[in-house]
Amino acid sequence: MPILSFSSLFLLLLNLAAPVFSADKFSRNDFPPGFVFGSGISAYQYEGAAFQDGRTPSIWDTFAHSVYSHGNGDIACDGYHKYKDDVQLMLDTGLEAFRFSISWSRLIPNGRGPVNAKGLEYYNNFINELISHGIQPHVTLVHSDVPKALEDEYGGWLSRKIVKDFTAYADVCFREFGNRILHWTTVNEANVFVLCGYDWAMTPPQRCSAPFGIINCTKGNSSSEPYIAAHNILLAHASVARLYQKNYQGMQRGFIGINLFAYQFVPYTNATEDVIATQRANDFWIGWFLKPLVYGDYPDIMKRNAGTRIPAFTKLESKQVKGSFDFLGLNHYYTLYIKDKPSYLKMDNRDVIADMAVEFILQGDTPPDELPMSGQRTQRNTTLNDTSRVKYIHGFIGSLLDAVRNGSNVRGYFTWSFLDLFELLDGYESAYGLYYVDLDDKDLKRYPKLSAHWYASFLKGRSIGLDSATELERNMSTLSQSHFSQ
């Protein structure tokens, strides 16, 4: 892969699916020095305290309190007040690293200008608590929660003005926290953020145009706005990376990157058309961001199919975006099958998916070398015996070990998520956590699931396989029944 020609590149993988692996049993000690294992959360999904200590709304607050039907993050896990207890749980689990995001509107309430002293204090305390327990902090600057003030003023990512404001925000973070942070991610799941927010209106800022949105579209343009927002994210990322590399990296010795959402795309049939369509899907889905970052321009097929709807880089912008990362983070949940759909290109009005000219097919049965994706996402319930999640994590770590042994330049694995959070697509209806959070308890008490015990056993050096979960499961059944039958 051309991307591996960057000597400084490493991949931080979060929430990845579980391909086949060669060994059933393995231990933490099988991985090379410097490889880190962790877990993660994001600010809006975890912190709560949405209206406390000077924090102002982000676009998620507005969305969750208007059209969203799955609750909100006003309280969430109350991590703003309970972070010390949660760091102790991380220590008990054996986490080596923890990935979290900073709430831009908590740190800089107006999106630009004065820093909120209380927000600054919270993140300093959180970072110090992690480090004092030997846990490496990994920080994301924006996890879908742009300040509402900037969205109202100039349209957020639809305006070039955000490049300056995002860079100034990042400058505050580098200056205030950079002496303790070695790993910075600018934007989380940038590709999915623009599709969900500017094409389908599934998430804020909830922009779309008929017939592409999942709601009645009252504002937006699905044909052009996803491309514009993505372009400005790339320019803002490059600006922040340039700032870090020029003013901070030499002294702080850290790394900066961006995070994308990656499906595994598989041709629906062996027909040449489906094979070519699968490559086209990869060009649109990952190449949309990755090719500018590596080569300085969008994939040719994107420029050809989107035409003037996709912005062009100037020579200077191309130079600035190219190579503006030290690592790439990937989030992955599902395998999708790709079928060629050339009829989409005959539509007069097209969005990104129509430009892609493919049909996505999620099969009921996974291929023999895949474990079910349900091992990660489960319905929120009181069952602590999340055996499917154990299979999922076990499968992926095993396959990851195979990849590392075969020369892959992967440097870390983070499970999503550490706790059952407010999930962005369905609120409190689903759960991804290693720890269950009892929403009916006034203290939001946390309970370890089977997956937390299994992950802890692995992280503490035990040679572990799926059979290792059997005894843990027996013990967990007793705990689950005794607590939740009350």
Short mmCIF file of C-alpha atoms in Angstrom, two decimals:
data_model
loop_
_atom_site.label_atom_id
_atom_site.label_comp_id
_atom_site.label_asym_id
_atom_site.label_seq_id
_atom_site.Cartn_x
_atom_site.Cartn_y
_atom_site.Cartn_z
CA MET A 1 0.00 0.00 0.00
CA PRO A 2 1.42 3.43 -0.88
CA ILE A 3 0.41 4.81 2.49
CA LEU A 4 3.03 2.72 4.26
CA SER A 5 5.79 4.65 2.49
CA PHE A 6 5.41 7.25 5.24
CA SER A 7 8.02 6.13 7.76
CA SER A 8 6.31 7.94 10.64
CA LEU A 9 2.87 6.44 9.98
CA PHE A 10 1.16 4.17 12.46
CA LEU A 11 -2.44 3.09 12.69
CA LEU A 12 -4.64 3.39 15.76
CA LEU A 13 -7.51 0.98 15.32
CA LEU A 14 -10.79 1.36 17.18
CA ASN A 15 -13.90 -0.86 17.02
CA LEU A 16 -12.64 -3.15 14.30
CA ALA A 17 -14.36 -6.25 12.95
CA ALA A 18 -12.95 -9.70 13.53
CA PRO A 19 -11.32 -11.52 10.61
CA VAL A 20 -10.00 -15.07 10.89
CA PHE A 21 -6.97 -15.65 13.08
CA SER A 22 -4.52 -18.52 13.31
CA ALA A 23 -4.21 -18.98 17.05
CA ASP A 24 -6.99 -19.50 19.55
CA LYS A 25 -4.82 -18.56 22.51
CA PHE A 26 -2.51 -15.60 22.83
CA SER A 27 -1.35 -13.16 25.47
CA ARG A 28 -0.58 -9.47 25.80
CA ASN A 29 3.11 -10.40 25.76
CA ASP A 30 2.81 -11.68 22.17
CA PHE A 31 2.57 -8.09 20.93
CA PRO A 32 5.69 -6.01 20.29
CA PRO A 33 6.99 -3.28 22.61
CA GLY A 34 5.21 0.02 22.09
CA PHE A 35 1.91 -1.54 21.03
CA VAL A 36 -0.90 -0.17 23.21
CA PHE A 37 -4.30 -1.52 24.20
CA GLY A 38 -7.03 0.74 25.46
CA SER A 39 -10.63 1.82 25.24
CA GLY A 40 -12.47 5.09 24.66
CA ILE A 41 -15.37 7.51 25.03
CA SER A 42 -16.33 10.88 23.58
CA ALA A 43 -17.23 14.11 25.36
CA TYR A 44 -20.94 14.45 24.51
CA GLN A 45 -21.58 10.74 24.99
CA TYR A 46 -19.86 10.55 28.39
CA GLU A 47 -19.44 13.82 30.26
CA GLY A 48 -22.95 15.09 30.93
CA ALA A 49 -22.95 18.39 32.87
CA ALA A 50 -24.17 19.88 29.60
CA PHE A 51 -25.17 23.21 31.12
CA GLN A 52 -22.69 23.46 33.98
CA ASP A 53 -19.55 25.48 34.61
CA GLY A 54 -19.70 27.64 31.49
CA ARG A 55 -20.23 24.99 28.83
CA THR A 56 -22.44 26.17 25.95
CA PRO A 57 -24.38 23.98 23.49
CA SER A 58 -22.81 22.09 20.65
CA ILE A 59 -24.74 21.06 17.56
CA TRP A 60 -25.47 17.77 19.34
CA ASP A 61 -27.23 19.51 22.23
CA THR A 62 -29.52 21.34 19.83
CA PHE A 63 -30.24 18.21 17.80
CA ALA A 64 -30.89 16.01 20.85
CA HIS A 65 -33.34 18.55 22.28
CA SER A 66 -35.28 19.13 19.07
CA VAL A 67 -35.91 16.28 16.64
CA TYR A 68 -33.96 13.40 18.17
CA SER A 69 -36.16 10.76 19.82
CA HIS A 70 -33.56 8.74 21.73
CA GLY A 71 -32.80 10.98 24.70
CA ASN A 72 -29.86 13.32 25.13
CA GLY A 73 -26.43 13.71 26.70
CA ASP A 74 -27.41 16.21 29.39
CA ILE A 75 -26.31 13.73 32.05
CA ALA A 76 -25.00 10.79 29.99
CA CYS A 77 -22.57 8.86 32.24
CA ASP A 78 -21.90 11.97 34.35
CA GLY A 79 -18.22 11.58 33.59
CA TYR A 80 -17.71 15.26 34.38
CA HIS A 81 -18.19 14.37 38.04
CA LYS A 82 -17.29 10.68 38.09
CA TYR A 83 -14.07 10.63 36.06
CA LYS A 84 -11.89 9.71 39.05
CA ASP A 85 -13.96 6.59 39.73
CA ASP A 86 -13.85 5.72 36.05
CA VAL A 87 -10.07 6.08 35.87
CA GLN A 88 -9.88 3.66 38.79
CA LEU A 89 -11.99 1.22 36.75
CA MET A 90 -9.57 1.70 33.85
CA LEU A 91 -6.70 0.84 36.17
CA ASP A 92 -8.55 -2.22 37.48
CA THR A 93 -9.14 -3.33 33.88
CA GLY A 94 -5.48 -2.87 33.02
CA LEU A 95 -5.97 -0.27 30.29
CA GLU A 96 -2.69 1.07 28.95
CA ALA A 97 -4.26 3.95 27.00
CA PHE A 98 -7.53 5.84 26.89
CA ARG A 99 -9.02 7.74 23.98
CA PHE A 100 -11.37 10.64 24.72
CA SER A 101 -12.48 13.86 23.08
CA ILE A 102 -12.52 17.43 24.31
CA SER A 103 -15.76 19.38 24.17
CA TRP A 104 -14.86 22.49 22.15
CA SER A 105 -17.81 24.39 23.63
CA ARG A 106 -16.78 23.47 27.17
CA LEU A 107 -13.23 24.73 26.66
CA ILE A 108 -14.07 27.76 24.48
CA PRO A 109 -17.80 28.45 24.95
CA ASN A 110 -18.20 30.84 22.00
CA GLY A 111 -16.13 28.69 19.66
CA ARG A 112 -13.49 31.39 19.64
CA GLY A 113 -12.18 33.86 22.17
CA PRO A 114 -11.82 33.43 25.94
CA VAL A 115 -11.00 30.05 27.44
CA ASN A 116 -13.42 28.73 30.06
CA ALA A 117 -11.40 28.28 33.27
CA LYS A 118 -13.68 25.52 34.56
CA GLY A 119 -13.43 23.59 31.31
CA LEU A 120 -9.67 23.95 31.33
CA GLU A 121 -9.57 22.72 34.92
CA TYR A 122 -11.69 19.65 34.11
CA TYR A 123 -9.51 18.47 31.24
CA ASN A 124 -6.30 19.16 33.14
CA ASN A 125 -7.64 17.12 36.05
CA PHE A 126 -8.81 14.29 33.78
CA ILE A 127 -5.48 14.11 31.95
CA ASN A 128 -3.51 14.23 35.21
CA GLU A 129 -5.68 11.51 36.71
CA LEU A 130 -5.01 9.23 33.74
CA ILE A 131 -1.27 9.85 33.80
CA SER A 132 -1.00 9.41 37.58
CA HIS A 133 -2.42 5.91 37.09
CA GLY A 134 -0.06 5.09 34.23
CA ILE A 135 -2.69 5.38 31.49
CA GLN A 136 -1.66 7.07 28.25
CA PRO A 137 -4.15 9.79 27.14
CA HIS A 138 -5.12 9.98 23.44
CA VAL A 139 -7.11 13.11 22.58
CA THR A 140 -9.62 13.83 19.81
CA LEU A 141 -10.33 17.51 19.18
CA VAL A 142 -13.78 17.14 17.56
CA HIS A 143 -16.08 14.15 17.89
CA SER A 144 -19.15 15.46 15.99
CA ASP A 145 -19.78 18.29 18.49
CA VAL A 146 -18.94 21.63 16.85
CA PRO A 147 -20.03 24.63 18.97
CA LYS A 148 -23.56 25.74 18.11
CA ALA A 149 -22.33 29.35 18.13
CA LEU A 150 -20.19 28.71 15.05
CA GLU A 151 -22.91 26.72 13.33
CA ASP A 152 -25.32 29.61 13.84
CA GLU A 153 -22.82 32.27 12.81
CA TYR A 154 -21.48 30.88 9.56
CA GLY A 155 -22.63 27.29 9.05
CA GLY A 156 -19.82 25.40 10.77
CA TRP A 157 -17.92 23.13 8.40
CA LEU A 158 -19.66 24.66 5.36
CA SER A 159 -17.54 27.79 5.73
CA ARG A 160 -13.80 28.31 5.30
CA LYS A 161 -14.02 30.49 8.40
CA ILE A 162 -13.95 27.36 10.53
CA VAL A 163 -10.36 26.67 9.50
CA LYS A 164 -9.15 29.68 11.48
CA ASP A 165 -11.38 29.00 14.50
CA PHE A 166 -10.53 25.27 14.61
CA THR A 167 -6.83 26.08 14.41
CA ALA A 168 -7.12 28.59 17.27
CA TYR A 169 -8.99 26.01 19.37
CA ALA A 170 -6.33 23.40 18.65
CA ASP A 171 -3.64 25.91 19.58
CA VAL A 172 -5.20 26.26 23.05
CA CYS A 173 -5.26 22.47 23.44
CA PHE A 174 -1.65 22.02 22.33
CA ARG A 175 -0.49 24.84 24.57
CA GLU A 176 -2.42 23.79 27.67
CA PHE A 177 -2.29 19.98 27.43
CA GLY A 178 0.46 19.15 24.95
CA ASN A 179 3.15 18.64 27.58
CA ARG A 180 1.24 15.49 28.61
CA ILE A 181 -0.45 14.41 25.36
CA LEU A 182 1.51 12.51 22.70
CA HIS A 183 -1.37 11.47 20.42
CA TRP A 184 -3.76 13.99 18.85
CA THR A 185 -6.64 13.18 16.48
CA THR A 186 -8.17 16.21 14.79
CA VAL A 187 -11.59 14.88 13.71
CA ASN A 188 -13.34 11.60 14.49
CA GLU A 189 -14.93 9.62 11.62
CA ALA A 190 -14.72 12.60 9.29
CA ASN A 191 -16.20 10.73 6.31
CA VAL A 192 -19.27 9.44 8.15
CA PHE A 193 -19.79 12.77 9.89
CA VAL A 194 -20.25 14.59 6.58
CA LEU A 195 -22.50 11.90 5.11
CA CYS A 196 -24.75 11.61 8.17
CA GLY A 197 -24.87 15.34 8.80
CA TYR A 198 -24.96 16.86 5.29
CA ASP A 199 -26.35 14.13 3.02
CA TRP A 200 -28.79 11.97 5.01
CA ALA A 201 -29.54 14.29 7.98
CA MET A 202 -29.29 11.40 10.44
CA THR A 203 -27.17 13.48 12.80
CA PRO A 204 -26.44 17.18 13.33
CA PRO A 205 -26.28 19.62 11.68
CA GLN A 206 -29.13 17.70 10.02
CA ARG A 207 -28.83 19.05 6.50
CA CYS A 208 -30.08 17.31 3.36
CA SER A 209 -32.12 17.75 0.23
CA ALA A 210 -34.82 15.52 -1.26
CA PRO A 211 -34.85 12.69 -2.04
CA PHE A 212 -31.74 11.75 -0.05
CA GLY A 213 -32.52 12.60 3.56
CA ILE A 214 -34.15 10.22 6.01
CA ILE A 215 -36.38 13.10 7.13
CA ASN A 216 -38.23 15.92 5.40
CA CYS A 217 -35.31 18.07 4.31
CA THR A 218 -35.87 21.70 5.20
CA LYS A 219 -32.31 22.94 4.67
CA GLY A 220 -29.22 21.78 2.88
CA ASN A 221 -28.06 20.31 -0.41
CA SER A 222 -27.12 16.64 -0.42
CA SER A 223 -25.50 16.96 -3.84
CA SER A 224 -22.84 19.48 -2.86
CA GLU A 225 -22.66 20.11 0.90
CA PRO A 226 -21.03 16.81 1.90
CA TYR A 227 -18.18 17.58 -0.51
CA ILE A 228 -17.86 21.16 0.78
CA ALA A 229 -17.83 20.12 4.45
CA ALA A 230 -15.29 17.37 3.77
CA HIS A 231 -13.07 19.81 1.91
CA ASN A 232 -13.11 22.27 4.80
CA ILE A 233 -12.40 19.48 7.30
CA LEU A 234 -9.33 18.51 5.28
CA LEU A 235 -8.15 22.13 5.11
CA ALA A 236 -8.76 22.59 8.85
CA HIS A 237 -6.99 19.33 9.68
CA ALA A 238 -4.01 20.35 7.56
CA SER A 239 -3.89 23.77 9.20
CA VAL A 240 -3.90 22.24 12.67
CA ALA A 241 -1.29 19.65 11.73
CA ARG A 242 0.92 22.38 10.28
CA LEU A 243 0.55 24.40 13.48
CA TYR A 244 1.45 21.40 15.63
CA GLN A 245 4.42 20.39 13.51
CA LYS A 246 5.78 23.94 13.38
CA ASN A 247 5.23 25.16 16.94
CA TYR A 248 4.85 22.14 19.20
CA GLN A 249 6.02 18.80 17.84
CA GLY A 250 9.74 19.43 18.22
CA MET A 251 9.35 20.14 21.92
CA GLN A 252 6.41 17.90 22.81
CA ARG A 253 7.46 14.92 20.64
CA GLY A 254 3.88 13.93 19.89
CA PHE A 255 1.95 12.75 16.85
CA ILE A 256 -1.06 14.08 15.00
CA GLY A 257 -3.56 12.32 12.77
CA ILE A 258 -7.18 12.00 11.69
CA ASN A 259 -9.80 9.28 12.13
CA LEU A 260 -11.98 7.67 9.45
CA PHE A 261 -14.76 5.11 9.47
CA ALA A 262 -13.89 2.03 7.42
CA TYR A 263 -16.21 -0.67 6.15
CA GLN A 264 -14.79 -3.85 4.74
CA PHE A 265 -16.22 -3.82 1.22
CA VAL A 266 -16.57 -7.17 -0.54
CA PRO A 267 -17.82 -7.70 -4.13
CA TYR A 268 -21.35 -9.08 -4.09
CA THR A 269 -20.42 -11.44 -6.94
CA ASN A 270 -17.23 -12.31 -8.81
CA ALA A 271 -18.48 -10.35 -11.81
CA THR A 272 -15.99 -7.77 -13.08
CA GLU A 273 -18.57 -5.02 -12.62
CA ASP A 274 -18.92 -5.74 -8.89
CA VAL A 275 -15.17 -6.00 -8.41
CA ILE A 276 -14.66 -2.60 -10.06
CA ALA A 277 -17.58 -1.17 -8.11
CA THR A 278 -15.95 -2.33 -4.86
CA GLN A 279 -12.78 -0.43 -5.71
CA ARG A 280 -14.91 2.60 -6.58
CA ALA A 281 -16.67 2.33 -3.20
CA ASN A 282 -13.29 2.30 -1.44
CA ASP A 283 -12.18 5.33 -3.45
CA PHE A 284 -15.25 7.27 -2.36
CA TRP A 285 -15.45 6.04 1.22
CA ILE A 286 -11.80 6.08 2.32
CA GLY A 287 -9.98 7.61 -0.66
CA TRP A 288 -12.11 10.74 -0.30
CA PHE A 289 -9.91 11.74 2.66
CA LEU A 290 -6.93 9.44 2.39
CA LYS A 291 -5.84 10.25 -1.16
CA PRO A 292 -5.65 14.02 -0.50
CA LEU A 293 -3.71 13.27 2.69
CA VAL A 294 -1.23 11.03 0.84
CA TYR A 295 -1.16 12.51 -2.68
CA GLY A 296 -2.72 15.97 -2.36
CA ASP A 297 -5.89 15.46 -4.43
CA TYR A 298 -9.16 13.54 -4.59
CA PRO A 299 -9.46 10.21 -6.44
CA ASP A 300 -9.97 10.68 -10.19
CA ILE A 301 -13.26 8.75 -10.13
CA MET A 302 -14.66 11.14 -7.51
CA LYS A 303 -13.70 14.20 -9.52
CA ARG A 304 -15.15 12.68 -12.66
CA ASN A 305 -18.47 11.61 -11.14
CA ALA A 306 -19.03 14.61 -8.85
CA GLY A 307 -17.76 17.18 -11.34
CA THR A 308 -17.92 20.78 -10.17
CA ARG A 309 -19.79 19.79 -7.01
CA ILE A 310 -16.55 18.70 -5.40
CA PRO A 311 -14.22 21.61 -4.56
CA ALA A 312 -10.78 21.75 -6.14
CA PHE A 313 -7.58 22.18 -4.16
CA THR A 314 -5.35 25.07 -5.09
CA LYS A 315 -1.68 24.19 -5.52
CA LEU A 316 -0.92 25.61 -2.09
CA GLU A 317 -3.82 23.73 -0.43
CA SER A 318 -2.76 20.50 -2.09
CA LYS A 319 0.77 20.95 -0.78
CA GLN A 320 -0.50 21.71 2.72
CA VAL A 321 -2.90 18.73 2.90
CA LYS A 322 -0.43 16.23 1.43
CA GLY A 323 1.44 14.41 4.18
CA SER A 324 -0.29 16.31 6.99
CA PHE A 325 -0.55 13.34 9.34
CA ASP A 326 1.62 11.04 11.40
CA PHE A 327 -1.01 8.32 11.83
CA LEU A 328 -4.43 7.27 10.60
CA GLY A 329 -7.08 6.04 13.00
CA LEU A 330 -9.72 3.63 11.68
CA ASN A 331 -13.10 2.75 13.19
CA HIS A 332 -14.81 -0.33 11.77
CA TYR A 333 -18.03 -2.18 12.60
CA TYR A 334 -19.46 -3.98 9.57
CA THR A 335 -18.73 -5.83 6.37
CA LEU A 336 -20.82 -4.69 3.41
CA TYR A 337 -21.22 -6.30 0.01
CA ILE A 338 -20.99 -4.08 -3.03
CA LYS A 339 -23.09 -4.38 -6.17
CA ASP A 340 -22.54 -2.23 -9.24
CA LYS A 341 -25.38 0.25 -9.82
CA PRO A 342 -24.58 2.20 -13.02
CA SER A 343 -28.16 3.51 -13.28
CA TYR A 344 -27.42 5.94 -10.43
CA LEU A 345 -25.13 7.93 -12.73
CA LYS A 346 -28.09 8.65 -15.01
CA MET A 347 -29.86 10.60 -12.26
CA ASP A 348 -29.96 14.35 -12.82
CA ASN A 349 -29.73 14.99 -9.07
CA ARG A 350 -27.13 12.90 -7.26
CA ASP A 351 -25.64 12.69 -3.78
CA VAL A 352 -22.35 11.04 -2.78
CA ILE A 353 -23.77 7.50 -2.82
CA ALA A 354 -25.34 8.02 -6.25
CA ASP A 355 -22.00 9.37 -7.48
CA MET A 356 -20.45 6.19 -6.12
CA ALA A 357 -22.86 4.16 -8.29
CA VAL A 358 -23.05 1.17 -5.99
CA GLU A 359 -25.64 -0.67 -3.94
CA PHE A 360 -24.75 -1.66 -0.36
CA ILE A 361 -25.90 -5.10 0.78
CA LEU A 362 -25.65 -6.25 4.38
CA GLN A 363 -25.88 -10.03 4.29
CA GLY A 364 -27.78 -11.96 6.89
CA ASP A 365 -24.93 -14.47 7.10
CA THR A 366 -21.32 -13.45 7.36
CA PRO A 367 -18.58 -15.20 5.38
CA PRO A 368 -16.90 -18.19 7.05
CA ASP A 369 -13.87 -16.12 8.02
CA GLU A 370 -15.86 -13.44 9.82
CA LEU A 371 -17.36 -13.29 13.29
CA PRO A 372 -20.83 -11.69 13.64
CA MET A 373 -20.83 -7.93 14.03
CA SER A 374 -23.40 -8.24 16.85
CA GLY A 375 -20.48 -9.10 19.09
CA GLN A 376 -19.86 -5.38 19.47
CA ARG A 377 -23.25 -3.66 19.36
CA THR A 378 -25.90 -5.11 21.67
CA GLN A 379 -29.21 -3.89 22.94
CA ARG A 380 -28.89 -2.11 26.27
CA ASN A 381 -30.09 -4.52 28.94
CA THR A 382 -29.14 -5.87 32.35
CA THR A 383 -27.24 -8.88 31.03
CA LEU A 384 -23.61 -8.75 32.08
CA ASN A 385 -22.76 -11.97 30.24
CA ASP A 386 -21.91 -10.36 26.90
CA THR A 387 -20.38 -13.50 25.41
CA SER A 388 -20.80 -12.19 21.87
CA ARG A 389 -18.64 -9.16 22.69
CA VAL A 390 -15.96 -11.45 24.14
CA LYS A 391 -15.96 -13.43 20.87
CA TYR A 392 -15.72 -10.19 18.95
CA ILE A 393 -12.76 -8.79 20.90
CA HIS A 394 -11.01 -12.16 21.02
CA GLY A 395 -11.42 -12.60 17.28
CA PHE A 396 -10.07 -9.22 16.43
CA ILE A 397 -7.10 -9.26 18.75
CA GLY A 398 -6.14 -12.66 17.36
CA SER A 399 -6.33 -11.47 13.78
CA LEU A 400 -4.55 -8.25 14.73
CA LEU A 401 -1.69 -10.32 16.14
CA ASP A 402 -1.48 -12.20 12.84
CA ALA A 403 -1.34 -8.90 10.96
CA VAL A 404 1.44 -7.55 13.19
CA ARG A 405 3.46 -10.75 12.77
CA ASN A 406 3.03 -10.40 9.00
CA GLY A 407 4.53 -6.91 9.02
CA SER A 408 1.52 -4.62 9.43
CA ASN A 409 2.50 -1.26 10.90
CA VAL A 410 -0.32 -1.20 13.43
CA ARG A 411 0.49 0.31 16.81
CA GLY A 412 -2.66 0.10 18.91
CA TYR A 413 -6.13 -1.28 19.53
CA PHE A 414 -8.94 0.50 21.39
CA THR A 415 -12.30 -1.07 22.20
CA TRP A 416 -15.42 1.04 21.82
CA SER A 417 -16.56 1.75 24.34
CA PHE A 418 -15.33 1.67 27.91
CA LEU A 419 -18.80 2.33 29.37
CA ASP A 420 -22.32 2.04 27.99
CA LEU A 421 -22.68 5.58 26.63
CA PHE A 422 -25.28 7.79 25.02
CA GLU A 423 -24.89 6.36 21.52
CA LEU A 424 -25.12 8.88 18.70
CA LEU A 425 -27.41 6.85 16.45
CA ASP A 426 -29.88 5.48 18.98
CA GLY A 427 -29.23 7.06 22.34
CA TYR A 428 -29.66 4.63 25.23
CA GLU A 429 -31.20 1.82 23.19
CA SER A 430 -27.89 0.10 22.36
CA ALA A 431 -24.72 -0.58 24.27
CA TYR A 432 -21.09 -1.05 23.32
CA GLY A 433 -19.46 -0.86 26.74
CA LEU A 434 -17.19 -3.13 28.71
CA TYR A 435 -19.07 -1.75 31.73
CA TYR A 436 -22.82 -1.54 32.19
CA VAL A 437 -24.13 1.78 33.53
CA ASP A 438 -27.30 1.50 35.59
CA LEU A 439 -29.39 4.44 34.43
CA ASP A 440 -31.99 3.71 37.09
CA ASP A 441 -29.47 4.23 39.87
CA LYS A 442 -29.09 7.84 41.04
CA ASP A 443 -25.31 7.35 41.18
CA LEU A 444 -25.21 5.72 37.72
CA LYS A 445 -23.33 2.78 39.18
CA ARG A 446 -21.00 0.89 36.84
CA TYR A 447 -20.87 -2.93 36.63
CA PRO A 448 -18.20 -4.92 34.77
CA LYS A 449 -19.47 -7.17 32.02
CA LEU A 450 -17.92 -10.48 31.05
CA SER A 451 -15.99 -8.62 28.34
CA ALA A 452 -14.39 -6.34 30.94
CA HIS A 453 -13.15 -9.34 32.91
CA TRP A 454 -11.92 -11.07 29.76
CA TYR A 455 -10.12 -7.96 28.50
CA ALA A 456 -8.57 -7.43 31.93
CA SER A 457 -7.28 -11.01 31.99
CA PHE A 458 -5.71 -10.49 28.59
CA LEU A 459 -4.20 -7.12 29.48
CA LYS A 460 -2.67 -8.51 32.65
CA GLY A 461 -0.68 -11.08 30.67
CA ARG A 462 -2.76 -14.22 30.91
CA SER A 463 -2.66 -16.54 27.90
CA ILE A 464 -6.30 -16.38 26.95
CA GLY A 465 -8.76 -17.89 24.51
CA LEU A 466 -12.50 -18.27 24.16
CA ASP A 467 -12.46 -21.21 26.55
CA SER A 468 -11.02 -18.87 29.18
CA ALA A 469 -14.36 -17.07 29.25
CA THR A 470 -16.30 -20.11 30.47
CA GLU A 471 -15.34 -19.84 34.13
CA LEU A 472 -15.73 -16.06 34.03
CA GLU A 473 -19.19 -16.52 32.56
CA ARG A 474 -20.27 -18.82 35.40
CA ASN A 475 -19.18 -16.27 37.96
CA MET A 476 -20.83 -13.43 36.04
CA SER A 477 -24.16 -15.28 35.88
CA THR A 478 -24.32 -15.38 39.64
CA LEU A 479 -23.47 -11.68 39.96
CA SER A 480 -25.94 -10.63 37.28
CA GLN A 481 -28.85 -12.55 38.75
CA SER A 482 -28.20 -11.49 42.34
CA HIS A 483 -28.05 -7.79 41.52
CA PHE A 484 -30.71 -7.32 38.88
CA SER A 485 -33.33 -9.55 40.50
CA GLN A 486 -33.57 -7.06 43.37
#
